């Protein structure tokens, strides 16, 4: 595998005032820290771009939307500082999505695990294919979905979030995620891209200032996330050093 593949990829294209951001990684679209940082930087950049009114966030391939954090990098964490720094990458990304003054439409074509579920929850509107099952597997590897929990709970409620977390080995169907509010629309795989594009096109024709004000209202009451998500990253960064987590991660890698 080439160095470029190991780092993953991030591509941005434009259709009039619509920005399409696509991330990818050969390991089921997982996120090493460098790719997380690139996506965070891109979201912040597009937020400042006055020519952009709507963002579509998608991933490569057809099988997995995102499998969360890179297990390879998690196994390389040697102390709490490194652990906190790694998981703060997800904290910074979720805050960037929350603070972005452009509406973010998620296009989910396949399964999502852990941090991938958090990214979906941080989108403002989400189209998903029927194959887009979800799972919060963190307890199975000795940690918890602490960083993404505020975003997930905000979308589906504490009860459903707890159900996902405590059944760490169990996939929840796309229909379950739709019924709980994680997904806004379920689309047939064949129609997914057209449905996303048509919706983005309609949004892009609205008053940009009205869209920005609506974004603020959607995310009212989340201002404390700036510090909260970093605090949660510290908790996770400590737990990932445990013998339980080390052994579990090695088993998952086999």
mmCIF file of C-alpha atoms in Angstrom:
data_model
loop_
_atom_site.group_PDB
_atom_site.id
_atom_site.type_symbol
_atom_site.label_atom_id
_atom_site.label_comp_id
_atom_site.label_asym_id
_atom_site.label_seq_id
_atom_site.Cartn_x
_atom_site.Cartn_y
_atom_site.Cartn_z
ATOM 1 C CA UNK A 1 0.000 0.000 0.000
ATOM 2 C CA UNK A 2 1.387 3.401 -0.964
ATOM 3 C CA UNK A 3 2.064 6.176 1.517
ATOM 4 C CA UNK A 4 -0.683 8.223 -0.098
ATOM 5 C CA UNK A 5 -3.190 5.421 0.467
ATOM 6 C CA UNK A 6 -2.149 5.028 4.088
ATOM 7 C CA UNK A 7 -2.842 8.720 4.677
ATOM 8 C CA UNK A 8 -6.189 8.585 2.913
ATOM 9 C CA UNK A 9 -7.599 11.171 0.537
ATOM 10 C CA UNK A 10 -9.713 14.314 0.588
ATOM 11 C CA UNK A 11 -11.188 15.839 -2.562
ATOM 12 C CA UNK A 12 -13.352 18.925 -3.038
ATOM 13 C CA UNK A 13 -15.351 19.850 -6.109
ATOM 14 C CA UNK A 14 -17.882 22.578 -6.812
ATOM 15 C CA UNK A 15 -21.200 22.737 -8.640
ATOM 16 C CA UNK A 16 -22.156 26.393 -8.691
ATOM 17 C CA UNK A 17 -22.546 27.286 -4.978
ATOM 18 C CA UNK A 18 -22.524 23.653 -3.794
ATOM 19 C CA UNK A 19 -19.250 22.287 -2.394
ATOM 20 C CA UNK A 20 -18.834 18.497 -2.511
ATOM 21 C CA UNK A 21 -16.283 17.131 -0.044
ATOM 22 C CA UNK A 22 -15.275 13.481 -0.352
ATOM 23 C CA UNK A 23 -12.974 11.629 2.043
ATOM 24 C CA UNK A 24 -11.563 8.160 1.636
ATOM 25 C CA UNK A 25 -9.244 5.583 3.140
ATOM 26 C CA UNK A 26 -8.556 1.985 2.072
ATOM 27 C CA UNK A 27 -9.316 0.758 5.614
ATOM 28 C CA UNK A 28 -13.116 1.162 5.317
ATOM 29 C CA UNK A 29 -12.827 4.967 5.152
ATOM 30 C CA UNK A 30 -11.331 5.163 8.623
ATOM 31 C CA UNK A 31 -9.659 8.319 9.888
ATOM 32 C CA UNK A 32 -5.983 8.661 10.751
ATOM 33 C CA UNK A 33 -5.332 11.938 12.552
ATOM 34 C CA UNK A 34 -3.856 13.672 9.500
ATOM 35 C CA UNK A 35 -7.002 13.036 7.467
ATOM 36 C CA UNK A 36 -9.180 14.262 10.339
ATOM 37 C CA UNK A 37 -7.202 17.491 10.442
ATOM 38 C CA UNK A 38 -7.478 17.952 6.681
ATOM 39 C CA UNK A 39 -11.247 17.550 6.770
ATOM 40 C CA UNK A 40 -11.527 19.967 9.702
ATOM 41 C CA UNK A 41 -9.432 22.538 7.839
ATOM 42 C CA UNK A 42 -11.558 22.096 4.710
ATOM 43 C CA UNK A 43 -14.836 22.578 6.603
ATOM 44 C CA UNK A 44 -13.463 25.759 8.194
ATOM 45 C CA UNK A 45 -12.256 26.988 4.815
ATOM 46 C CA UNK A 46 -15.627 26.406 3.159
ATOM 47 C CA UNK A 47 -17.377 28.126 6.048
ATOM 48 C CA UNK A 48 -15.476 31.307 5.156
ATOM 49 C CA UNK A 49 -16.043 30.937 1.400
ATOM 50 C CA UNK A 50 -18.758 33.400 0.422
ATOM 51 C CA UNK A 51 -19.283 31.617 -2.904
ATOM 52 C CA UNK A 52 -20.431 28.447 -1.138
ATOM 53 C CA UNK A 53 -23.975 28.095 0.201
ATOM 54 C CA UNK A 54 -24.258 24.331 0.862
ATOM 55 C CA UNK A 55 -21.802 21.497 1.575
ATOM 56 C CA UNK A 56 -22.288 17.834 0.651
ATOM 57 C CA UNK A 57 -20.141 15.474 2.740
ATOM 58 C CA UNK A 58 -19.568 11.984 1.339
ATOM 59 C CA UNK A 59 -17.037 9.159 1.319
ATOM 60 C CA UNK A 60 -15.488 6.909 -1.302
ATOM 61 C CA UNK A 61 -16.677 3.484 -2.337
ATOM 62 C CA UNK A 62 -19.933 1.663 -1.769
ATOM 63 C CA UNK A 63 -19.504 -0.575 1.287
ATOM 64 C CA UNK A 64 -18.577 1.669 4.221
ATOM 65 C CA UNK A 65 -19.315 5.304 4.912
ATOM 66 C CA UNK A 66 -16.794 5.508 7.748
ATOM 67 C CA UNK A 67 -15.343 3.035 10.243
ATOM 68 C CA UNK A 68 -14.200 5.705 12.700
ATOM 69 C CA UNK A 69 -10.735 6.075 14.163
ATOM 70 C CA UNK A 70 -7.709 4.381 12.624
ATOM 71 C CA UNK A 71 -6.872 1.287 14.677
ATOM 72 C CA UNK A 72 -3.284 1.451 13.434
ATOM 73 C CA UNK A 73 -2.826 4.881 15.007
ATOM 74 C CA UNK A 74 -4.673 3.922 18.186
ATOM 75 C CA UNK A 75 -2.169 1.115 18.731
ATOM 76 C CA UNK A 76 0.646 3.653 18.394
ATOM 77 C CA UNK A 77 -0.620 5.812 21.263
ATOM 78 C CA UNK A 78 1.917 5.575 24.103
ATOM 79 C CA UNK A 79 0.724 8.109 26.694
ATOM 80 C CA UNK A 80 -2.280 10.192 27.754
ATOM 81 C CA UNK A 81 -1.064 13.265 25.904
ATOM 82 C CA UNK A 82 -0.910 11.385 22.610
ATOM 83 C CA UNK A 83 -4.283 9.779 23.288
ATOM 84 C CA UNK A 84 -5.939 13.095 24.036
ATOM 85 C CA UNK A 85 -4.378 14.643 20.957
ATOM 86 C CA UNK A 86 -5.642 11.852 18.708
ATOM 87 C CA UNK A 87 -9.241 11.914 19.945
ATOM 88 C CA UNK A 88 -9.290 15.703 19.985
ATOM 89 C CA UNK A 89 -9.133 15.373 16.208
ATOM 90 C CA UNK A 90 -12.743 14.190 16.242
ATOM 91 C CA UNK A 91 -13.597 16.936 18.738
ATOM 92 C CA UNK A 92 -12.193 19.606 16.419
ATOM 93 C CA UNK A 93 -14.006 18.139 13.408
ATOM 94 C CA UNK A 94 -17.400 17.993 15.120
ATOM 95 C CA UNK A 95 -16.971 21.543 16.376
ATOM 96 C CA UNK A 96 -15.982 22.702 12.897
ATOM 97 C CA UNK A 97 -19.127 21.122 11.459
ATOM 98 C CA UNK A 98 -21.242 22.641 14.214
ATOM 99 C CA UNK A 99 -19.718 26.102 13.783
ATOM 100 C CA UNK A 100 -19.709 26.032 9.978
ATOM 101 C CA UNK A 101 -22.109 28.696 8.723
ATOM 102 C CA UNK A 102 -23.046 26.518 5.744
ATOM 103 C CA UNK A 103 -25.579 23.702 5.987
ATOM 104 C CA UNK A 104 -23.911 20.297 5.670
ATOM 105 C CA UNK A 105 -25.757 17.497 3.888
ATOM 106 C CA UNK A 106 -24.489 14.004 4.649
ATOM 107 C CA UNK A 107 -24.543 11.350 1.911
ATOM 108 C CA UNK A 108 -24.243 7.926 3.575
ATOM 109 C CA UNK A 109 -23.923 4.969 1.204
ATOM 110 C CA UNK A 110 -22.813 2.262 3.628
ATOM 111 C CA UNK A 111 -22.121 1.218 7.189
ATOM 112 C CA UNK A 112 -20.787 3.576 9.849
ATOM 113 C CA UNK A 113 -19.025 2.761 13.113
ATOM 114 C CA UNK A 114 -17.948 4.889 16.069
ATOM 115 C CA UNK A 115 -16.603 8.225 14.927
ATOM 116 C CA UNK A 116 -18.352 7.726 11.597
ATOM 117 C CA UNK A 117 -21.678 7.795 13.447
ATOM 118 C CA UNK A 118 -20.555 11.007 15.138
ATOM 119 C CA UNK A 119 -19.792 12.626 11.793
ATOM 120 C CA UNK A 120 -23.237 11.654 10.511
ATOM 121 C CA UNK A 121 -24.825 13.136 13.637
ATOM 122 C CA UNK A 122 -22.955 16.416 13.106
ATOM 123 C CA UNK A 123 -24.444 16.840 9.626
ATOM 124 C CA UNK A 124 -27.504 19.063 9.378
ATOM 125 C CA UNK A 125 -29.464 16.778 7.041
ATOM 126 C CA UNK A 126 -28.623 13.220 6.027
ATOM 127 C CA UNK A 127 -29.587 10.984 3.115
ATOM 128 C CA UNK A 128 -28.758 7.306 3.618
ATOM 129 C CA UNK A 129 -28.994 4.096 1.618
ATOM 130 C CA UNK A 130 -30.771 1.030 3.083
ATOM 131 C CA UNK A 131 -27.363 -0.631 3.573
ATOM 132 C CA UNK A 132 -26.233 2.115 5.970
ATOM 133 C CA UNK A 133 -26.325 0.217 9.265
ATOM 134 C CA UNK A 134 -24.666 1.822 12.281
ATOM 135 C CA UNK A 135 -22.812 0.666 15.368
ATOM 136 C CA UNK A 136 -21.098 2.216 18.376
ATOM 137 C CA UNK A 137 -18.454 -0.417 19.107
ATOM 138 C CA UNK A 138 -16.309 1.584 21.517
ATOM 139 C CA UNK A 139 -17.100 -0.411 24.677
ATOM 140 C CA UNK A 140 -15.927 -3.540 22.872
ATOM 141 C CA UNK A 141 -12.439 -2.037 22.615
ATOM 142 C CA UNK A 142 -12.351 -0.715 26.171
ATOM 143 C CA UNK A 143 -13.255 2.923 25.555
ATOM 144 C CA UNK A 144 -16.570 4.692 24.970
ATOM 145 C CA UNK A 145 -18.145 7.088 22.456
ATOM 146 C CA UNK A 146 -17.443 9.997 24.770
ATOM 147 C CA UNK A 147 -16.359 12.580 22.196
ATOM 148 C CA UNK A 148 -19.200 11.943 19.775
ATOM 149 C CA UNK A 149 -21.883 11.337 22.417
ATOM 150 C CA UNK A 150 -23.176 14.934 22.529
ATOM 151 C CA UNK A 151 -23.704 14.946 18.758
ATOM 152 C CA UNK A 152 -25.318 11.497 18.697
ATOM 153 C CA UNK A 153 -27.541 12.158 21.722
ATOM 154 C CA UNK A 154 -28.645 15.462 20.221
ATOM 155 C CA UNK A 155 -29.914 13.611 17.152
ATOM 156 C CA UNK A 156 -31.394 10.394 18.567
ATOM 157 C CA UNK A 157 -31.795 11.073 22.303
ATOM 158 C CA UNK A 158 -30.003 9.666 25.337
ATOM 159 C CA UNK A 159 -32.050 6.462 25.442
ATOM 160 C CA UNK A 160 -31.271 5.411 21.880
ATOM 161 C CA UNK A 161 -27.639 6.497 22.292
ATOM 162 C CA UNK A 162 -27.363 4.317 25.408
ATOM 163 C CA UNK A 163 -28.952 1.402 23.532
ATOM 164 C CA UNK A 164 -26.375 1.696 20.760
ATOM 165 C CA UNK A 165 -23.499 2.043 23.201
ATOM 166 C CA UNK A 166 -24.421 -0.865 25.447
ATOM 167 C CA UNK A 167 -24.996 -3.213 22.510
ATOM 168 C CA UNK A 168 -21.494 -2.560 21.249
ATOM 169 C CA UNK A 169 -21.328 -5.711 19.103
ATOM 170 C CA UNK A 170 -24.728 -5.165 17.473
ATOM 171 C CA UNK A 171 -25.485 -3.412 14.208
ATOM 172 C CA UNK A 172 -28.526 -1.146 14.137
ATOM 173 C CA UNK A 173 -30.314 -1.089 10.799
ATOM 174 C CA UNK A 174 -30.571 1.962 8.591
ATOM 175 C CA UNK A 175 -34.314 1.910 9.203
ATOM 176 C CA UNK A 176 -33.678 2.005 12.967
ATOM 177 C CA UNK A 177 -31.357 4.992 12.472
ATOM 178 C CA UNK A 178 -33.994 6.695 10.331
ATOM 179 C CA UNK A 179 -36.744 6.096 12.891
ATOM 180 C CA UNK A 180 -34.525 7.518 15.660
ATOM 181 C CA UNK A 181 -33.673 10.641 13.643
ATOM 182 C CA UNK A 182 -30.040 10.007 12.766
ATOM 183 C CA UNK A 183 -31.009 9.862 9.089
ATOM 184 C CA UNK A 184 -33.367 12.427 7.582
ATOM 185 C CA UNK A 185 -34.198 10.417 4.449
ATOM 186 C CA UNK A 186 -33.715 6.815 3.355
ATOM 187 C CA UNK A 187 -33.058 6.610 -0.393
ATOM 188 C CA UNK A 188 -32.600 3.627 -2.671
ATOM 189 C CA UNK A 189 -28.931 3.182 -3.487
ATOM 190 C CA UNK A 190 -29.649 3.885 -7.145
ATOM 191 C CA UNK A 191 -31.336 7.203 -6.300
ATOM 192 C CA UNK A 192 -29.082 8.333 -3.465
ATOM 193 C CA UNK A 193 -26.842 10.693 -5.431
ATOM 194 C CA UNK A 194 -29.740 12.229 -7.350
ATOM 195 C CA UNK A 195 -31.739 12.767 -4.165
ATOM 196 C CA UNK A 196 -28.779 14.426 -2.438
ATOM 197 C CA UNK A 197 -28.016 16.594 -5.456
ATOM 198 C CA UNK A 198 -31.627 17.697 -5.945
ATOM 199 C CA UNK A 199 -32.000 18.642 -2.289
ATOM 200 C CA UNK A 200 -28.695 20.532 -2.255
ATOM 201 C CA UNK A 201 -29.717 22.361 -5.419
ATOM 202 C CA UNK A 202 -32.980 23.494 -3.831
ATOM 203 C CA UNK A 203 -31.193 24.694 -0.703
ATOM 204 C CA UNK A 204 -28.625 26.574 -2.765
ATOM 205 C CA UNK A 205 -31.387 28.702 -4.286
ATOM 206 C CA UNK A 206 -32.502 30.033 -0.907
ATOM 207 C CA UNK A 207 -31.261 33.271 0.630
ATOM 208 C CA UNK A 208 -27.713 32.508 1.919
ATOM 209 C CA UNK A 209 -28.206 34.815 4.908
ATOM 210 C CA UNK A 210 -31.398 32.983 5.849
ATOM 211 C CA UNK A 211 -29.574 29.642 5.623
ATOM 212 C CA UNK A 212 -26.802 30.919 7.886
ATOM 213 C CA UNK A 213 -29.298 32.160 10.467
ATOM 214 C CA UNK A 214 -31.109 28.826 10.322
ATOM 215 C CA UNK A 215 -27.836 27.021 10.936
ATOM 216 C CA UNK A 216 -27.319 29.070 14.119
ATOM 217 C CA UNK A 217 -30.791 28.149 15.349
ATOM 218 C CA UNK A 218 -30.311 24.451 14.578
ATOM 219 C CA UNK A 219 -27.223 24.382 16.799
ATOM 220 C CA UNK A 220 -28.448 26.618 19.630
ATOM 221 C CA UNK A 221 -27.385 25.440 23.062
ATOM 222 C CA UNK A 222 -24.205 23.656 21.976
ATOM 223 C CA UNK A 223 -21.724 26.450 22.704
ATOM 224 C CA UNK A 224 -20.193 24.464 25.578
ATOM 225 C CA UNK A 225 -19.004 21.813 23.118
ATOM 226 C CA UNK A 226 -15.806 23.785 22.495
ATOM 227 C CA UNK A 227 -14.498 22.659 25.870
ATOM 228 C CA UNK A 228 -16.739 19.637 26.493
ATOM 229 C CA UNK A 229 -15.525 17.601 23.519
ATOM 230 C CA UNK A 230 -11.875 18.206 24.426
ATOM 231 C CA UNK A 231 -12.598 17.041 27.978
ATOM 232 C CA UNK A 232 -14.196 13.917 26.537
ATOM 233 C CA UNK A 233 -11.134 13.366 24.332
ATOM 234 C CA UNK A 234 -9.008 13.345 27.461
ATOM 235 C CA UNK A 235 -11.162 10.601 29.006
ATOM 236 C CA UNK A 236 -10.891 8.462 25.886
ATOM 237 C CA UNK A 237 -7.179 9.151 25.530
ATOM 238 C CA UNK A 238 -6.617 7.721 28.996
ATOM 239 C CA UNK A 239 -8.795 4.640 28.540
ATOM 240 C CA UNK A 240 -7.178 3.626 25.245
ATOM 241 C CA UNK A 241 -3.935 2.964 27.147
ATOM 242 C CA UNK A 242 -5.503 0.218 29.274
ATOM 243 C CA UNK A 243 -4.474 -3.403 28.838
ATOM 244 C CA UNK A 244 -8.074 -4.205 27.915
ATOM 245 C CA UNK A 245 -8.027 -1.726 25.030
ATOM 246 C CA UNK A 246 -4.599 -2.811 23.826
ATOM 247 C CA UNK A 247 -5.612 -6.473 23.693
ATOM 248 C CA UNK A 248 -8.993 -5.711 22.122
ATOM 249 C CA UNK A 249 -7.458 -3.548 19.399
ATOM 250 C CA UNK A 250 -4.948 -6.262 18.546
ATOM 251 C CA UNK A 251 -7.780 -8.790 18.246
ATOM 252 C CA UNK A 252 -9.739 -6.463 15.947
ATOM 253 C CA UNK A 253 -6.630 -6.040 13.793
ATOM 254 C CA UNK A 254 -6.244 -9.793 13.244
#
